[in-house]
Amino acid sequence: MRPDEALEALRAAPCGAWALRVLSEHRNAWVVGGAVRDALLGRTPGEIDVVVEGDPEPVARALGEVVAFHERFCTFDVVAPDGSLVDVVMARDERYELPGALPEVRASGLEDDLLRRDFTINAVALDATGELAAAPAALDDLAAGRLRVLHAASFRDDPTRLWRLVRYAVRLGFAPEPATDRLAFEAVQRGALATVSGDRLGAELRLALGEPDPLAALHAAQNLGLVEGLTLDPRLVADALALLPPAPRAVRALLGGGPQPATAATRLAPTPVPPRRDLTLLGAVIPDGGWAEPWGFTAAERRILDRCAALAPIAPARPSAVVAALKGEPIEAVAVAGARGDAETAQRFVDVWRHVRLAIDGNDLIAAGLPEGPELGRRLAATLARRLDGELGDDRDAQMAAALDC
């Protein structure tokens, strides 16, 4: 695609027209990196990144609300008027004191900034007039579908670029050119990844899980040696993701019957946190014995992954038994266990059984004359089990009678 056509593609992207209008008033500012790459490839540009020769703050504030400033690299996170996130960075040169360490930076010009980037295909910039700047070989590599690092020490300096190599190869359908392929293999063999913190590697893993084809990205990563021990079963992954619940919805039709009162057994429990598709996918490929790598996961994320590995495959059983076995389990782990076992039973638990509630509670039993204490919980649990197993309907009086008769 010609630069003028790429400019129009950028203009049509979210926040693109606004960003280019602002940049037209700042001749030292350029759209850079992935959005320009995608526009030149005829793909829909993604998030807009801007590089500024000199002080980037005036450009950042002209683009929208500055929500974060990263002093070490003189970069700004900006929310544009349409809600899009724009990264505004100072054009810089970088020097790595140690392999895997964060770089030392100094202000520089656009040419140096392009040469510090991960691959030639991302070392491209376009200004508001349509002027295109590119590192050597960048445009040829874009046209040929090649991934090429900009210098021989690239993977040693920043081993997270190994993950980016995998992601771009899968997403774009590009192949590393021979020298880059050899450098990547040598970097892995020499232990380059050990020089990077788990948090940084975890961030790259999360980006891979967010790719359009995350399973292919994991497969490529495992082939290169970035991860190991994963069981990459496409059917299992697809089945697990299919079991995740959609946005909360009524389950009355599944339970049968007409309109229900707000206190009915079909009432949905609140679900403040949506299920994590990325952790479900990762949990589905972690073998049953678990996964030793920390990857900078939080304690909550680690628990989900641990339960994905440990939870036994779901087997057909009475609804009350299934609910008792799965109570308190992360929904991501339930999805994986369902994919490994009986998916129909898992689906009924996810869609219906876990939402069933009684029309009575402990206060009702106390009002009926029962004393406070653990016995109330036992009676309610027994009544709920009968409700789940179809022995009781939604009638409040019938549930009270059953609870009092336990």
Coordinates of C-alpha atoms in Angstrom, one line a residue:
M1 CA 0.0 0.0 0.0
R2 CA 1.3 3.5 -0.9
P3 CA 2.0 6.0 2.0
D4 CA -1.0 8.1 1.0
E5 CA -3.3 5.1 1.1
A6 CA -1.8 4.1 4.4
L7 CA -2.5 7.6 5.7
E8 CA -6.2 7.2 4.8
A9 CA -6.3 3.8 6.5
L10 CA -4.9 5.4 9.6
R11 CA -7.5 8.2 9.3
A12 CA -10.3 5.7 9.3
A13 CA -9.0 3.8 12.4
P14 CA -10.4 4.5 15.9
C15 CA -8.9 7.9 17.0
G16 CA -6.9 8.0 13.8
A17 CA -8.4 11.1 12.3
W18 CA -8.2 13.0 15.6
A19 CA -4.5 11.9 16.1
L20 CA -3.6 13.0 12.6
R21 CA -5.3 16.3 13.1
V22 CA -3.3 17.0 16.3
L23 CA -0.1 15.8 14.6
S24 CA -0.6 18.2 11.7
E25 CA 0.0 21.0 14.2
H26 CA 3.2 19.3 15.5
R27 CA 5.7 18.7 12.7
N28 CA 8.0 16.8 15.0
A29 CA 5.4 14.0 15.8
W30 CA 4.8 10.8 13.9
V31 CA 2.5 7.8 14.1
V32 CA 4.9 4.9 14.6
G33 CA 5.0 1.1 14.8
G34 CA 2.2 -1.4 14.5
A35 CA -0.5 0.9 13.3
V36 CA 1.6 2.1 10.4
R37 CA 2.8 -1.5 9.7
D38 CA -0.8 -2.7 9.5
A39 CA -1.9 0.3 7.4
L40 CA 0.9 -0.5 4.9
L41 CA -0.2 -4.1 4.8
G42 CA -3.8 -3.2 4.2
R43 CA -4.8 -4.5 7.6
T44 CA -7.0 -2.6 10.0
P45 CA -4.7 -0.5 12.2
G46 CA -4.8 -1.0 15.9
E47 CA -3.9 1.2 18.8
I48 CA -2.2 4.5 17.8
D49 CA 1.4 5.1 19.0
V50 CA 3.0 8.5 18.6
V51 CA 6.7 9.3 18.7
V52 CA 7.9 12.9 19.2
E53 CA 11.3 14.4 18.5
G54 CA 11.9 16.6 21.5
D55 CA 9.5 17.1 24.4
P56 CA 6.4 14.8 23.9
E57 CA 4.3 16.4 26.6
P58 CA 2.7 19.2 24.5
V59 CA 1.6 16.5 21.9
A60 CA 0.3 14.2 24.6
R61 CA -1.8 16.9 26.2
A62 CA -3.1 18.0 22.8
L63 CA -4.2 14.5 22.1
G64 CA -6.3 14.0 25.2
E65 CA -6.2 13.3 28.9
V66 CA -2.9 12.2 30.3
V67 CA -3.6 9.3 32.6
A68 CA 0.0 8.2 33.3
F69 CA 3.5 9.4 32.8
H70 CA 6.5 7.0 32.8
E71 CA 9.5 9.2 33.7
R72 CA 12.2 6.6 32.9
F73 CA 11.3 6.5 29.3
C74 CA 9.5 9.9 29.0
T75 CA 6.3 8.3 27.8
F76 CA 2.7 9.3 28.3
D77 CA -0.5 7.2 28.4
V78 CA -3.3 9.4 26.9
V79 CA -7.0 8.8 26.6
A80 CA -8.3 10.5 23.5
P81 CA -11.7 12.1 23.3
D82 CA -13.3 8.9 21.8
G83 CA -11.9 6.8 24.7
S84 CA -9.0 5.3 22.7
L85 CA -5.7 4.9 24.4
V86 CA -2.7 6.5 22.7
D87 CA 0.9 6.0 23.7
V88 CA 3.1 9.1 23.2
V89 CA 6.8 8.5 23.5
M90 CA 10.0 10.6 23.2
A91 CA 12.2 9.7 20.3
R92 CA 15.1 8.0 21.9
D93 CA 18.2 5.9 21.6
E94 CA 18.7 2.9 24.0
R95 CA 21.7 1.2 25.6
Y96 CA 21.5 -2.1 27.5
E97 CA 24.0 -2.3 30.4
L98 CA 23.1 -6.0 31.0
P99 CA 21.3 -8.7 29.0
G100 CA 17.6 -8.6 29.9
A101 CA 17.8 -5.4 31.9
L102 CA 15.7 -2.4 31.1
P103 CA 17.6 0.0 28.8
E104 CA 19.2 3.3 29.6
V105 CA 17.7 5.9 27.3
R106 CA 18.6 9.3 25.9
A107 CA 16.6 11.7 23.7
S108 CA 17.4 11.4 20.1
G109 CA 15.9 11.7 16.6
L110 CA 13.4 9.6 14.7
E111 CA 16.1 7.7 12.8
D112 CA 17.6 6.4 16.1
D113 CA 14.2 5.7 17.5
L114 CA 13.3 3.5 14.5
L115 CA 16.6 1.6 14.8
R116 CA 16.0 0.7 18.5
R117 CA 12.8 -1.2 17.7
D118 CA 12.2 -4.9 17.8
F119 CA 11.8 -5.8 14.1
T120 CA 12.2 -3.9 10.9
I121 CA 8.5 -4.3 10.1
N122 CA 7.7 -2.1 13.2
A123 CA 10.4 0.4 12.4
V124 CA 8.1 2.5 10.3
A125 CA 6.6 6.0 10.9
L126 CA 4.1 8.2 9.1
D127 CA 3.4 11.9 9.7
A128 CA 0.2 13.8 9.1
T129 CA 1.3 14.8 5.6
G130 CA 1.8 11.2 4.5
E131 CA 5.6 11.3 4.7
L132 CA 6.9 7.8 5.4
A133 CA 10.1 7.1 7.4
A134 CA 11.4 3.6 7.7
A135 CA 14.5 1.7 8.9
P136 CA 16.7 0.0 6.3
A137 CA 15.0 -3.1 4.8
A138 CA 11.7 -2.4 6.6
L139 CA 9.6 -1.9 3.5
D140 CA 11.2 -4.8 1.7
D141 CA 10.6 -7.0 4.7
L142 CA 7.0 -5.9 4.9
A143 CA 6.4 -6.7 1.3
A144 CA 8.1 -10.1 1.6
G145 CA 6.5 -11.1 4.9
R146 CA 9.9 -11.3 6.7
L147 CA 10.7 -10.8 10.4
R148 CA 14.1 -9.4 10.9
V149 CA 15.8 -7.9 14.0
L150 CA 17.6 -4.7 13.6
H151 CA 20.9 -5.9 15.2
A152 CA 22.5 -9.1 16.2
A153 CA 22.3 -8.5 20.0
S154 CA 18.5 -7.8 19.8
F155 CA 17.3 -10.9 21.6
R156 CA 20.2 -10.8 24.1
D157 CA 19.4 -7.2 25.0
D158 CA 15.6 -7.8 25.3
P159 CA 14.6 -11.5 25.4
T160 CA 10.9 -10.5 25.5
R161 CA 11.4 -9.9 21.7
L162 CA 11.4 -13.7 21.4
W163 CA 7.7 -13.7 22.4
R164 CA 7.0 -10.9 20.0
L165 CA 8.7 -12.9 17.2
V166 CA 6.2 -15.7 17.9
R167 CA 3.2 -13.4 18.1
Y168 CA 4.0 -11.5 14.9
A169 CA 4.8 -14.7 13.0
V170 CA 1.4 -16.3 13.9
R171 CA -0.7 -13.1 13.6
L172 CA 0.8 -11.8 10.4
G173 CA 1.8 -15.1 8.8
F174 CA 5.3 -13.8 8.5
A175 CA 8.5 -16.0 8.8
P176 CA 11.8 -15.0 10.4
E177 CA 14.6 -14.5 7.9
P178 CA 17.4 -17.0 8.4
A179 CA 19.7 -14.9 10.5
T180 CA 16.9 -13.8 12.8
D181 CA 15.7 -17.4 13.1
R182 CA 19.3 -18.5 14.1
L183 CA 19.7 -15.7 16.6
A184 CA 16.4 -16.6 18.2
F185 CA 17.3 -20.2 18.6
E186 CA 20.7 -19.3 20.0
A187 CA 19.2 -16.9 22.5
V188 CA 16.9 -19.5 23.9
Q189 CA 19.6 -22.1 24.0
R190 CA 21.9 -19.7 25.9
G191 CA 19.3 -19.0 28.5
A192 CA 18.3 -15.5 27.5
L193 CA 14.9 -15.8 29.1
A194 CA 16.4 -16.4 32.5
T195 CA 17.7 -12.8 32.5
V196 CA 14.1 -11.4 32.4
S197 CA 11.8 -11.2 35.4
G198 CA 8.7 -13.4 35.7
D199 CA 6.5 -10.3 35.6
R200 CA 7.8 -9.2 32.2
L201 CA 7.6 -12.7 30.7
G202 CA 4.1 -13.0 32.1
A203 CA 3.1 -9.9 30.4
E204 CA 4.3 -11.3 27.1
L205 CA 2.5 -14.6 27.8
R206 CA -0.7 -12.7 28.4
L207 CA -0.3 -10.8 25.1
A208 CA 0.1 -14.2 23.4
L209 CA -3.1 -15.4 25.0
G210 CA -4.9 -12.3 23.7
E211 CA -3.9 -13.0 20.1
P212 CA -6.6 -13.9 17.5
D213 CA -5.2 -17.5 17.5
P214 CA -3.7 -17.9 21.0
L215 CA -3.3 -21.6 20.7
A216 CA -1.2 -21.2 17.6
A217 CA 0.9 -18.6 19.4
L218 CA 1.4 -21.0 22.3
H219 CA 2.3 -23.8 19.9
A220 CA 4.9 -21.6 18.2
A221 CA 6.2 -20.5 21.6
Q222 CA 6.6 -24.1 22.7
N223 CA 8.4 -25.0 19.5
L224 CA 10.9 -22.2 20.0
G225 CA 11.4 -23.2 23.7
L226 CA 9.7 -20.2 25.3
V227 CA 7.4 -22.6 27.3
E228 CA 7.5 -26.3 27.8
G229 CA 5.2 -29.1 29.1
L230 CA 2.0 -27.7 27.6
T231 CA -0.6 -30.1 26.2
L232 CA -1.9 -28.3 23.1
D233 CA -5.2 -30.0 22.3
P234 CA -7.3 -27.8 20.1
R235 CA -10.5 -29.8 20.8
L236 CA -10.0 -29.5 24.6
V237 CA -9.4 -25.8 24.4
A238 CA -12.4 -25.2 22.2
D239 CA -14.7 -27.3 24.4
A240 CA -13.4 -25.5 27.6
L241 CA -14.0 -22.0 26.1
A242 CA -17.4 -23.0 24.9
L243 CA -18.4 -23.9 28.5
L244 CA -17.7 -20.4 29.8
P245 CA -20.9 -18.5 30.6
P246 CA -21.9 -15.5 28.5
A247 CA -23.1 -12.3 30.1
P248 CA -25.5 -13.0 32.9
R249 CA -28.9 -13.9 31.5
A250 CA -32.2 -15.4 32.8
V251 CA -32.3 -19.2 33.2
R252 CA -36.0 -19.5 33.6
A253 CA -36.5 -21.1 30.3
L254 CA -34.0 -23.8 31.1
L255 CA -35.7 -24.5 34.5
G256 CA -39.1 -24.5 33.0
G257 CA -42.3 -22.7 34.1
G258 CA -43.6 -19.2 33.6
P259 CA -42.5 -15.9 35.1
Q260 CA -40.9 -16.2 38.5
P261 CA -40.9 -13.8 41.5
A262 CA -37.7 -12.1 42.4
T263 CA -37.1 -14.6 45.2
A264 CA -37.5 -17.6 43.0
A265 CA -35.0 -20.4 42.7
T266 CA -34.1 -19.1 39.3
R267 CA -32.7 -15.9 40.6
L268 CA -29.2 -15.3 39.4
A269 CA -26.4 -14.8 41.9
P270 CA -24.3 -11.7 41.2
T271 CA -21.3 -12.3 39.0
P272 CA -19.1 -9.2 39.5
V273 CA -16.0 -10.6 37.8
P274 CA -16.4 -12.0 34.3
P275 CA -14.7 -15.4 33.5
R276 CA -11.1 -15.1 32.2
R277 CA -10.9 -16.6 28.7
D278 CA -7.1 -16.3 28.8
L279 CA -6.7 -18.3 32.0
T280 CA -9.3 -20.8 30.9
L281 CA -7.3 -21.4 27.7
L282 CA -4.0 -21.6 29.6
G283 CA -5.6 -23.9 32.2
A284 CA -6.8 -26.2 29.4
V285 CA -3.2 -26.7 28.1
I286 CA -1.5 -27.1 31.5
P287 CA -1.1 -30.8 32.1
D288 CA -2.9 -32.5 35.1
G289 CA 0.3 -32.4 37.1
G290 CA 0.3 -28.6 37.1
W291 CA 2.8 -26.1 35.8
A292 CA 5.9 -24.9 37.7
E293 CA 6.4 -21.6 36.0
P294 CA 5.3 -18.5 38.0
W295 CA 5.1 -16.0 35.1
G296 CA 4.2 -13.2 37.5
F297 CA 0.7 -14.4 38.1
T298 CA -1.3 -12.9 41.0
A299 CA -2.4 -15.2 43.8
A300 CA -5.9 -15.2 42.5
E301 CA -4.7 -16.1 38.9
R302 CA -2.5 -18.8 40.3
R303 CA -5.4 -20.4 42.2
I304 CA -7.4 -20.5 39.0
L305 CA -4.6 -22.2 37.1
D306 CA -3.9 -24.6 40.0
R307 CA -7.6 -25.6 40.1
C308 CA -7.7 -26.0 36.4
A309 CA -4.9 -28.6 36.7
A310 CA -6.2 -30.3 39.8
L311 CA -10.0 -30.5 39.4
A312 CA -11.1 -33.9 38.3
P313 CA -13.0 -34.3 35.0
I314 CA -16.7 -33.8 35.6
A315 CA -18.8 -37.0 35.5
P316 CA -22.6 -37.3 35.1
A317 CA -24.3 -37.2 38.5
R318 CA -27.4 -35.9 40.3
P319 CA -27.5 -32.1 40.2
S320 CA -27.1 -31.8 43.9
A321 CA -24.0 -33.9 43.9
V322 CA -22.5 -31.9 41.0
V323 CA -23.2 -28.6 42.8
A324 CA -21.7 -30.0 46.1
A325 CA -18.5 -31.1 44.2
L326 CA -18.1 -27.8 42.3
K327 CA -19.2 -25.3 44.9
G328 CA -16.5 -22.6 45.3
E329 CA -14.5 -23.7 42.3
P330 CA -13.4 -21.0 39.8
I331 CA -15.7 -21.1 36.8
E332 CA -12.6 -21.4 34.6
A333 CA -11.6 -24.6 36.3
V334 CA -15.1 -25.9 35.9
A335 CA -15.0 -25.3 32.2
V336 CA -11.7 -27.1 31.9
A337 CA -12.9 -30.0 34.0
G338 CA -16.1 -30.2 31.9
A339 CA -14.1 -30.3 28.7
R340 CA -12.0 -33.1 30.1
G341 CA -15.1 -35.0 31.3
D342 CA -18.9 -34.8 30.6
A343 CA -19.5 -31.4 28.9
E344 CA -23.3 -31.7 29.1
T345 CA -23.2 -32.0 32.9
A346 CA -20.7 -29.1 33.1
Q347 CA -22.9 -27.0 30.9
R348 CA -26.0 -27.6 33.1
F349 CA -24.0 -26.6 36.1
V350 CA -22.7 -23.4 34.5
D351 CA -26.0 -22.4 33.0
V352 CA -28.5 -23.5 35.5
W353 CA -27.6 -25.5 38.7
R354 CA -25.1 -23.0 40.2
H355 CA -27.8 -20.3 40.0
V356 CA -30.6 -22.2 41.8
R357 CA -31.7 -20.6 45.1
L358 CA -34.4 -21.3 47.6
A359 CA -37.3 -19.0 48.2
I360 CA -36.6 -19.3 51.9
D361 CA -33.7 -18.5 54.2
G362 CA -32.6 -18.9 57.7
N363 CA -34.7 -16.1 59.0
D364 CA -37.8 -17.8 57.7
L365 CA -36.9 -21.0 59.7
I366 CA -36.2 -18.9 62.8
A367 CA -39.6 -17.2 62.4
A368 CA -41.1 -20.7 62.2
G369 CA -39.6 -21.5 65.6
L370 CA -36.3 -23.2 65.0
P371 CA -33.3 -22.0 67.1
E372 CA -30.3 -20.3 65.5
G373 CA -27.3 -22.5 64.8
P374 CA -25.7 -24.9 62.4
E375 CA -28.9 -26.9 62.1
L376 CA -30.4 -24.1 60.0
G377 CA -27.7 -24.5 57.4
R378 CA -28.0 -28.2 57.3
R379 CA -31.8 -28.0 56.7
L380 CA -31.4 -25.4 54.0
A381 CA -28.7 -27.4 52.3
A382 CA -30.9 -30.5 52.3
T383 CA -33.8 -28.6 51.0
L384 CA -31.7 -27.0 48.2
A385 CA -30.5 -30.5 47.2
R386 CA -34.1 -31.7 46.9
R387 CA -34.9 -28.6 44.8
L388 CA -31.9 -29.2 42.5
D389 CA -32.8 -32.9 42.1
G390 CA -36.4 -32.0 41.1
E391 CA -38.0 -33.3 44.2
L392 CA -39.3 -29.8 45.1
G393 CA -40.7 -27.1 43.0
D394 CA -40.4 -23.3 43.5
D395 CA -43.3 -23.1 45.8
R396 CA -42.2 -21.3 49.0
D397 CA -44.6 -23.1 51.3
A398 CA -43.5 -26.5 50.0
Q399 CA -39.9 -25.5 50.6
M400 CA -40.7 -24.4 54.1
A401 CA -42.5 -27.7 54.8
A402 CA -39.5 -29.7 53.5
A403 CA -37.0 -27.7 55.6
L404 CA -39.0 -28.1 58.7
D405 CA -39.4 -31.8 58.1
C406 CA -35.7 -32.5 57.6

